[in-house]
Coordinates of C-alpha atoms in Angstrom, one line a residue:
M155 CA 12.5 -4.7 17.9
D156 CA 9.7 -7.3 18.0
F157 CA 7.1 -8.5 15.5
S158 CA 4.5 -5.8 16.3
I159 CA 7.1 -3.0 15.9
A160 CA 8.4 -4.6 12.7
S161 CA 4.8 -4.8 11.3
I162 CA 4.1 -1.2 12.1
L163 CA 7.4 -0.1 10.4
L164 CA 6.7 -2.3 7.4
L165 CA 3.2 -0.8 6.9
D166 CA 4.7 2.7 7.3
G167 CA 7.4 2.0 4.8
L168 CA 5.0 0.5 2.2
T169 CA 2.7 3.5 2.6
N170 CA 5.6 6.0 2.0
G171 CA 7.0 3.7 -0.7
A172 CA 3.7 3.9 -2.6
V173 CA 4.1 7.7 -2.9
Y174 CA 7.8 7.4 -3.8
A175 CA 6.7 4.8 -6.5
L176 CA 4.5 7.5 -8.1
L177 CA 7.3 9.9 -8.2
G178 CA 9.8 7.3 -9.4
I179 CA 7.4 6.4 -12.3
A180 CA 6.9 10.1 -13.1
T181 CA 10.7 10.6 -13.2
V182 CA 11.2 7.5 -15.5
L183 CA 8.3 8.8 -17.7
V184 CA 9.8 12.2 -18.2
F185 CA 13.3 10.9 -18.8
T186 CA 12.4 8.3 -21.3
V187 CA 10.3 10.7 -23.4
T188 CA 12.3 13.9 -23.1
R189 CA 15.7 12.9 -21.8
I190 CA 15.2 15.3 -19.0
I191 CA 16.3 14.4 -15.4
F192 CA 13.4 16.3 -13.8
I193 CA 14.7 17.4 -10.4
P194 CA 11.7 19.7 -9.6
Q195 CA 9.3 16.7 -9.6
G196 CA 9.2 17.0 -5.8
E197 CA 8.1 20.7 -6.0
F198 CA 4.9 19.6 -7.6
V199 CA 4.3 17.4 -4.5
A200 CA 4.9 20.4 -2.1
Y201 CA 2.8 22.7 -4.3
G202 CA -0.1 20.2 -4.3
A203 CA -0.1 19.8 -0.6
L204 CA 0.4 23.4 0.3
T205 CA -2.1 24.7 -2.3
L206 CA -4.7 22.6 -0.6
A207 CA -3.6 23.9 2.8
I208 CA -4.1 27.5 1.7
F209 CA -7.5 26.7 0.3
Q210 CA -8.4 25.3 3.8
T211 CA -7.7 28.8 5.2
G212 CA -10.1 30.4 2.7
H213 CA -7.4 32.4 0.9
V214 CA -6.3 32.3 -2.7
P215 CA -3.0 30.3 -3.0
G216 CA -0.1 32.1 -4.4
T217 CA 0.3 29.3 -6.9
V218 CA -2.7 30.8 -8.8
W219 CA -0.8 34.0 -9.5
L220 CA 2.2 32.1 -10.6
L221 CA 0.0 30.0 -12.9
L222 CA -1.3 33.2 -14.6
L223 CA 2.3 34.6 -14.9
L224 CA 3.6 31.4 -16.4
A225 CA 0.6 31.2 -18.8
A226 CA 1.1 34.7 -20.0
L227 CA 4.8 34.0 -20.6
A228 CA 4.2 30.7 -22.4
A229 CA 1.4 32.4 -24.5
I230 CA 3.8 35.1 -25.6
M231 CA 6.5 32.6 -26.5
E232 CA 4.1 30.4 -28.4
A233 CA 2.7 33.4 -30.3
G234 CA 6.2 34.6 -31.1
T235 CA 7.3 31.2 -32.4
R236 CA 4.2 30.9 -34.6
W237 CA 4.8 34.4 -36.0
Q238 CA 8.4 33.5 -36.9
N239 CA 7.3 30.3 -38.7
H240 CA 4.2 31.5 -40.5
R241 CA 4.2 35.4 -40.4
Q242 CA 0.5 35.4 -39.9
I243 CA -0.9 37.5 -37.1
G244 CA -4.1 35.5 -36.8
A245 CA -2.3 32.2 -36.4
A246 CA 0.0 33.7 -33.8
L247 CA -2.8 35.1 -31.7
K248 CA -4.7 31.8 -32.0
A249 CA -1.7 29.9 -30.8
G250 CA -1.2 32.3 -27.9
L251 CA -4.8 32.2 -26.8
K252 CA -4.9 28.4 -27.0
T253 CA -2.0 28.3 -24.5
L254 CA -3.5 31.0 -22.3
A255 CA -7.1 29.8 -22.1
P256 CA -7.0 26.7 -19.9
P257 CA -4.7 28.1 -17.1
V258 CA -6.8 31.4 -17.0
L259 CA -10.0 29.4 -16.7
I260 CA -8.6 27.3 -13.8
A261 CA -7.3 30.5 -12.1
I262 CA -10.7 32.2 -12.3
V263 CA -12.4 29.2 -10.8
A264 CA -9.8 29.0 -8.0
I265 CA -10.1 32.8 -7.2
W266 CA -13.9 32.4 -7.0
A267 CA -13.9 29.1 -5.0
A268 CA -11.2 30.0 -2.4
P269 CA -13.5 32.0 0.0
Q270 CA -16.4 29.7 -0.5
N271 CA -15.1 27.0 1.8
F272 CA -16.1 24.1 -0.4
P273 CA -15.8 20.5 0.9
L274 CA -12.3 19.0 1.1
L275 CA -12.6 16.8 -2.0
A276 CA -13.6 19.9 -4.1
Q277 CA -10.6 21.8 -2.8
A278 CA -8.4 18.8 -3.5
A279 CA -9.6 18.5 -7.1
L280 CA -9.0 22.2 -7.6
S281 CA -5.5 22.0 -6.1
V282 CA -4.7 19.1 -8.5
A283 CA -6.0 21.1 -11.5
I284 CA -3.8 24.1 -10.6
V285 CA -0.6 22.1 -10.2
T286 CA -1.3 19.9 -13.2
A287 CA -1.6 23.0 -15.3
Y288 CA 2.0 23.9 -14.4
G289 CA 3.3 20.9 -16.3
P290 CA 3.0 22.0 -19.9
L291 CA 3.8 25.6 -19.0
V292 CA 7.0 24.7 -17.3
Y293 CA 8.0 22.6 -20.3
R294 CA 7.1 25.4 -22.8
V295 CA 9.0 28.1 -20.9
A296 CA 12.0 26.2 -19.7
Y297 CA 12.6 23.2 -21.9
Q298 CA 10.9 23.3 -25.3
S299 CA 13.4 25.5 -27.0
L300 CA 16.2 23.3 -25.7
E301 CA 14.7 19.9 -26.5
S302 CA 17.7 19.1 -28.8
A303 CA 20.3 20.0 -26.2
T304 CA 22.4 17.4 -24.4
P305 CA 21.1 15.7 -21.2
L306 CA 23.7 17.7 -19.2
V307 CA 22.3 21.0 -20.4
L308 CA 18.8 19.8 -19.6
L309 CA 19.9 18.8 -16.1
I310 CA 21.4 22.2 -15.5
V311 CA 18.1 23.8 -16.5
S312 CA 16.3 21.4 -14.1
V313 CA 18.4 22.6 -11.3
G314 CA 17.5 26.2 -12.2
V315 CA 13.8 25.4 -12.3
H316 CA 14.1 23.6 -9.0
L317 CA 15.7 26.6 -7.3
A318 CA 13.2 29.0 -8.8
M319 CA 10.2 26.9 -7.7
T320 CA 11.6 26.4 -4.2
G321 CA 12.2 30.2 -3.8
L322 CA 8.7 30.9 -5.0
G323 CA 7.3 28.3 -2.6
L324 CA 8.9 30.2 0.3
L325 CA 7.3 33.4 -1.1
F326 CA 3.8 31.9 -1.5
F327 CA 3.6 29.7 1.6
G328 CA 6.2 31.1 4.1
A329 CA 8.6 29.1 6.2
E330 CA 5.8 27.6 8.3
G331 CA 4.7 24.0 7.5
F332 CA 1.2 22.7 7.0
R333 CA -0.5 19.4 7.5
N334 CA -3.8 18.7 5.7
P335 CA -6.8 16.8 7.2
P336 CA -7.1 13.2 6.1
F337 CA -9.6 12.3 3.4
W338 CA -11.0 9.4 5.4
E339 CA -11.2 9.3 9.2
L340 CA -11.2 5.5 9.4
R341 CA -9.0 4.0 12.2
M342 CA -9.1 0.2 12.4
N343 CA -6.9 -2.1 14.5
L344 CA -5.6 -5.3 12.9
G345 CA -3.6 -7.0 15.6
P346 CA -0.7 -4.7 16.4
L347 CA -1.4 -2.6 13.3
L348 CA -3.4 0.6 13.2
L349 CA -4.8 0.8 9.7
T350 CA -6.0 4.3 8.8
G351 CA -8.2 5.5 6.0
Q352 CA -5.4 7.6 4.6
T353 CA -3.2 4.5 4.3
I354 CA -5.9 2.7 2.4
I355 CA -6.5 5.7 0.1
T356 CA -2.8 6.0 -0.6
A357 CA -2.6 2.3 -1.6
L358 CA -5.7 2.4 -3.8
A359 CA -4.7 5.7 -5.5
T360 CA -1.3 4.3 -6.3
L361 CA -2.7 1.1 -7.7
A362 CA -5.3 2.9 -9.7
L363 CA -2.8 5.4 -11.2
I364 CA -0.4 2.6 -12.2
V365 CA -3.2 0.8 -13.9
L366 CA -4.3 4.0 -15.6
L367 CA -0.8 4.6 -16.9
W368 CA -0.6 1.1 -18.2
L369 CA -3.9 1.4 -20.0
T370 CA -2.8 4.8 -21.4
F371 CA 0.5 3.4 -22.8
E372 CA -1.0 0.1 -24.1
R373 CA -4.4 1.1 -25.4
S374 CA -4.5 4.8 -26.3
L375 CA -3.1 6.6 -29.3
L376 CA -1.5 9.3 -27.2
G377 CA 0.2 6.6 -25.1
K378 CA 1.6 4.8 -28.1
A379 CA 2.9 8.2 -29.5
L380 CA 4.7 8.8 -26.2
R381 CA 6.2 5.2 -26.4
A382 CA 7.3 5.9 -29.9
T383 CA 9.0 9.1 -28.9
A384 CA 10.7 7.4 -26.0
V385 CA 12.1 4.6 -28.3
N386 CA 13.2 6.9 -31.2
R387 CA 12.6 10.6 -31.2
T388 CA 13.7 11.1 -34.8
G389 CA 11.6 8.3 -36.1
A390 CA 8.6 9.4 -34.2
R391 CA 9.0 12.9 -35.7
L392 CA 9.2 11.5 -39.2
M393 CA 6.0 9.6 -38.5
G394 CA 4.2 12.9 -37.7
I395 CA 4.4 12.7 -33.9
S396 CA 5.2 16.2 -32.5
S397 CA 8.0 16.2 -30.0
H398 CA 6.6 19.5 -28.6
V399 CA 3.2 17.9 -27.9
S400 CA 4.9 14.7 -26.5
G401 CA 6.9 16.8 -24.1
Q402 CA 4.0 18.9 -22.9
L403 CA 1.8 15.9 -22.4
T404 CA 4.5 14.1 -20.5
F405 CA 5.0 17.1 -18.2
T406 CA 1.3 17.3 -17.7
M407 CA 1.2 13.7 -16.5
A408 CA 4.2 14.3 -14.3
A409 CA 2.6 17.4 -12.7
F410 CA -0.6 15.5 -12.1
I411 CA 1.3 12.6 -10.4
G412 CA 3.2 15.1 -8.3
A413 CA 0.0 17.0 -7.2
L414 CA -1.8 13.7 -6.4
S415 CA 1.3 12.6 -4.4
G416 CA 1.2 15.8 -2.4
L417 CA -2.5 15.2 -1.5
L418 CA -1.6 11.7 -0.4
I419 CA 1.3 12.6 1.8
G420 CA -0.1 15.9 3.1
P421 CA -2.2 14.3 5.9
T422 CA 0.6 12.0 7.1
T423 CA 3.5 14.5 7.5
T424 CA 4.0 18.3 7.9
V425 CA 4.9 19.7 4.5
F426 CA 7.2 22.8 4.2
Y427 CA 7.9 24.8 1.1
D428 CA 11.2 22.9 0.6
S429 CA 9.9 19.4 1.5
G430 CA 9.5 18.4 -2.1
F431 CA 13.2 18.2 -2.8
L432 CA 13.8 15.3 -0.3
I433 CA 10.6 13.6 -1.2
G434 CA 11.3 13.8 -4.9
L435 CA 14.9 12.7 -4.4
K436 CA 13.7 9.4 -2.9
G437 CA 11.6 8.9 -5.9
F438 CA 14.6 9.7 -8.0
V439 CA 16.6 7.0 -6.1
A440 CA 14.0 4.5 -7.1
A441 CA 14.0 5.6 -10.7
V442 CA 17.8 5.3 -10.9
A443 CA 17.7 1.9 -9.3
A444 CA 15.4 1.0 -12.2
G445 CA 17.8 2.4 -14.7
L446 CA 15.6 5.3 -15.6
S447 CA 13.8 3.0 -18.0
S448 CA 11.7 0.4 -16.1
Y449 CA 8.3 1.3 -14.6
P450 CA 7.9 -2.0 -12.7
G451 CA 11.5 -1.6 -11.5
A452 CA 10.8 1.9 -10.2
L453 CA 7.7 0.6 -8.4
I454 CA 9.6 -2.2 -6.6
A455 CA 12.6 0.0 -5.9
A456 CA 10.4 2.7 -4.4
L457 CA 8.7 0.2 -2.0
F458 CA 12.1 -1.0 -1.0
V459 CA 13.3 2.6 -0.4
G460 CA 10.2 3.2 1.8
V461 CA 10.8 0.1 3.9
I462 CA 14.5 0.9 4.4
E463 CA 13.6 4.5 5.4
A464 CA 11.1 3.2 8.0
F465 CA 13.4 0.7 9.6
G466 CA 16.3 3.2 9.3
S467 CA 14.3 5.8 11.2
F468 CA 13.8 3.2 14.0
W469 CA 17.4 2.2 14.4
A470 CA 19.2 5.5 13.5
S471 CA 16.7 8.3 13.0
A472 CA 19.4 10.9 12.6
F473 CA 20.9 9.0 9.7
K474 CA 17.8 7.8 7.9
E475 CA 18.3 10.1 4.9
V476 CA 21.9 9.1 4.7
I477 CA 20.9 5.4 4.7
V478 CA 18.3 5.9 1.9
F479 CA 20.6 7.9 -0.4
T480 CA 23.5 5.6 0.2
L481 CA 21.4 2.9 -1.5
I482 CA 22.1 4.5 -4.8
L483 CA 25.8 4.0 -4.6
P484 CA 26.0 0.2 -5.1
V485 CA 23.3 0.5 -7.8
L486 CA 25.5 3.0 -9.7
L487 CA 28.6 0.9 -9.2
F488 CA 26.8 -2.3 -10.5
R489 CA 25.5 -0.5 -13.6
S490 CA 28.8 1.1 -14.3
L491 CA 30.6 -2.3 -14.1
R492 CA 27.8 -4.0 -16.2
S493 CA 28.0 -1.4 -19.0
G494 CA 31.5 -2.5 -19.9
H495 CA 32.5 0.5 -21.8
S496 CA 34.0 4.0 -21.3
D497 CA 33.8 7.3 -23.3
E498 CA 37.4 6.7 -24.4
E499 CA 36.3 3.8 -26.6
H500 CA 34.2 6.2 -28.8

């Protein structure tokens, strides 16, 4: 270990940590608004990277057919709920079509564009659109009817969604891994460091998304509605803020962050159908270190996780995952001791 190797490992760790930061922020966002510990966040990452890889081959990704299936199921559920509440066939059909239209439009464009071999950026944008559309549909099908359930029940549902998405990923993409081409072929030497265009894009995309999220929550009406829901769900509902809409919007943002993370990590590592679980779990470690409540805390913790992973892979590559996930133990112990209460007191 010398300065040049340490510099390379540090740059590697910060690059990976930037992706983990996005996933950690998405995990905190989903938990604060909906109380859901969203384990399948990593599956959005894998779906984003692998959907782009299938577009590169000129075929229609299997995620398009799953999108249509989810959209049909969500539309039926939405129409059924509206019919139960209002007993008006027109309102029920309108609600179903409103849910069905955006995913169907995205699927039609994807089916048409797949054999056209459009440029990489166009295929990347379409991949992000497909995976982002999963967000509100997953919430509507799996979580919306259970939004008043306990966090434990929601966690069990998350495990089920994770297993389903992993199995479907194997069906759509096979057991073979894919690596996407970089979005920028730049390679520049800075002393002992080799700075690539993909590293720069990852850093800039992470920074831009964090700024965008800050502006959304501070300046937009929708962002303030999500903040109100996170602080007091009952109070927000009394003020006319729909918990259903808040949940769907939150999952849309989480799916977008996951899809974007998949595009960022795809050119730097081979992504398999089940790679999302470990990647998402590292973002979850960062979110837990931040108490599942602090966005800046999740950012700092994720960068730390990335650096520890990079140096751990140098010193003990066989145990790098163990080293990363062991980091959560002292954090949990500290938070447990700091809380100063137990369930027996209530």
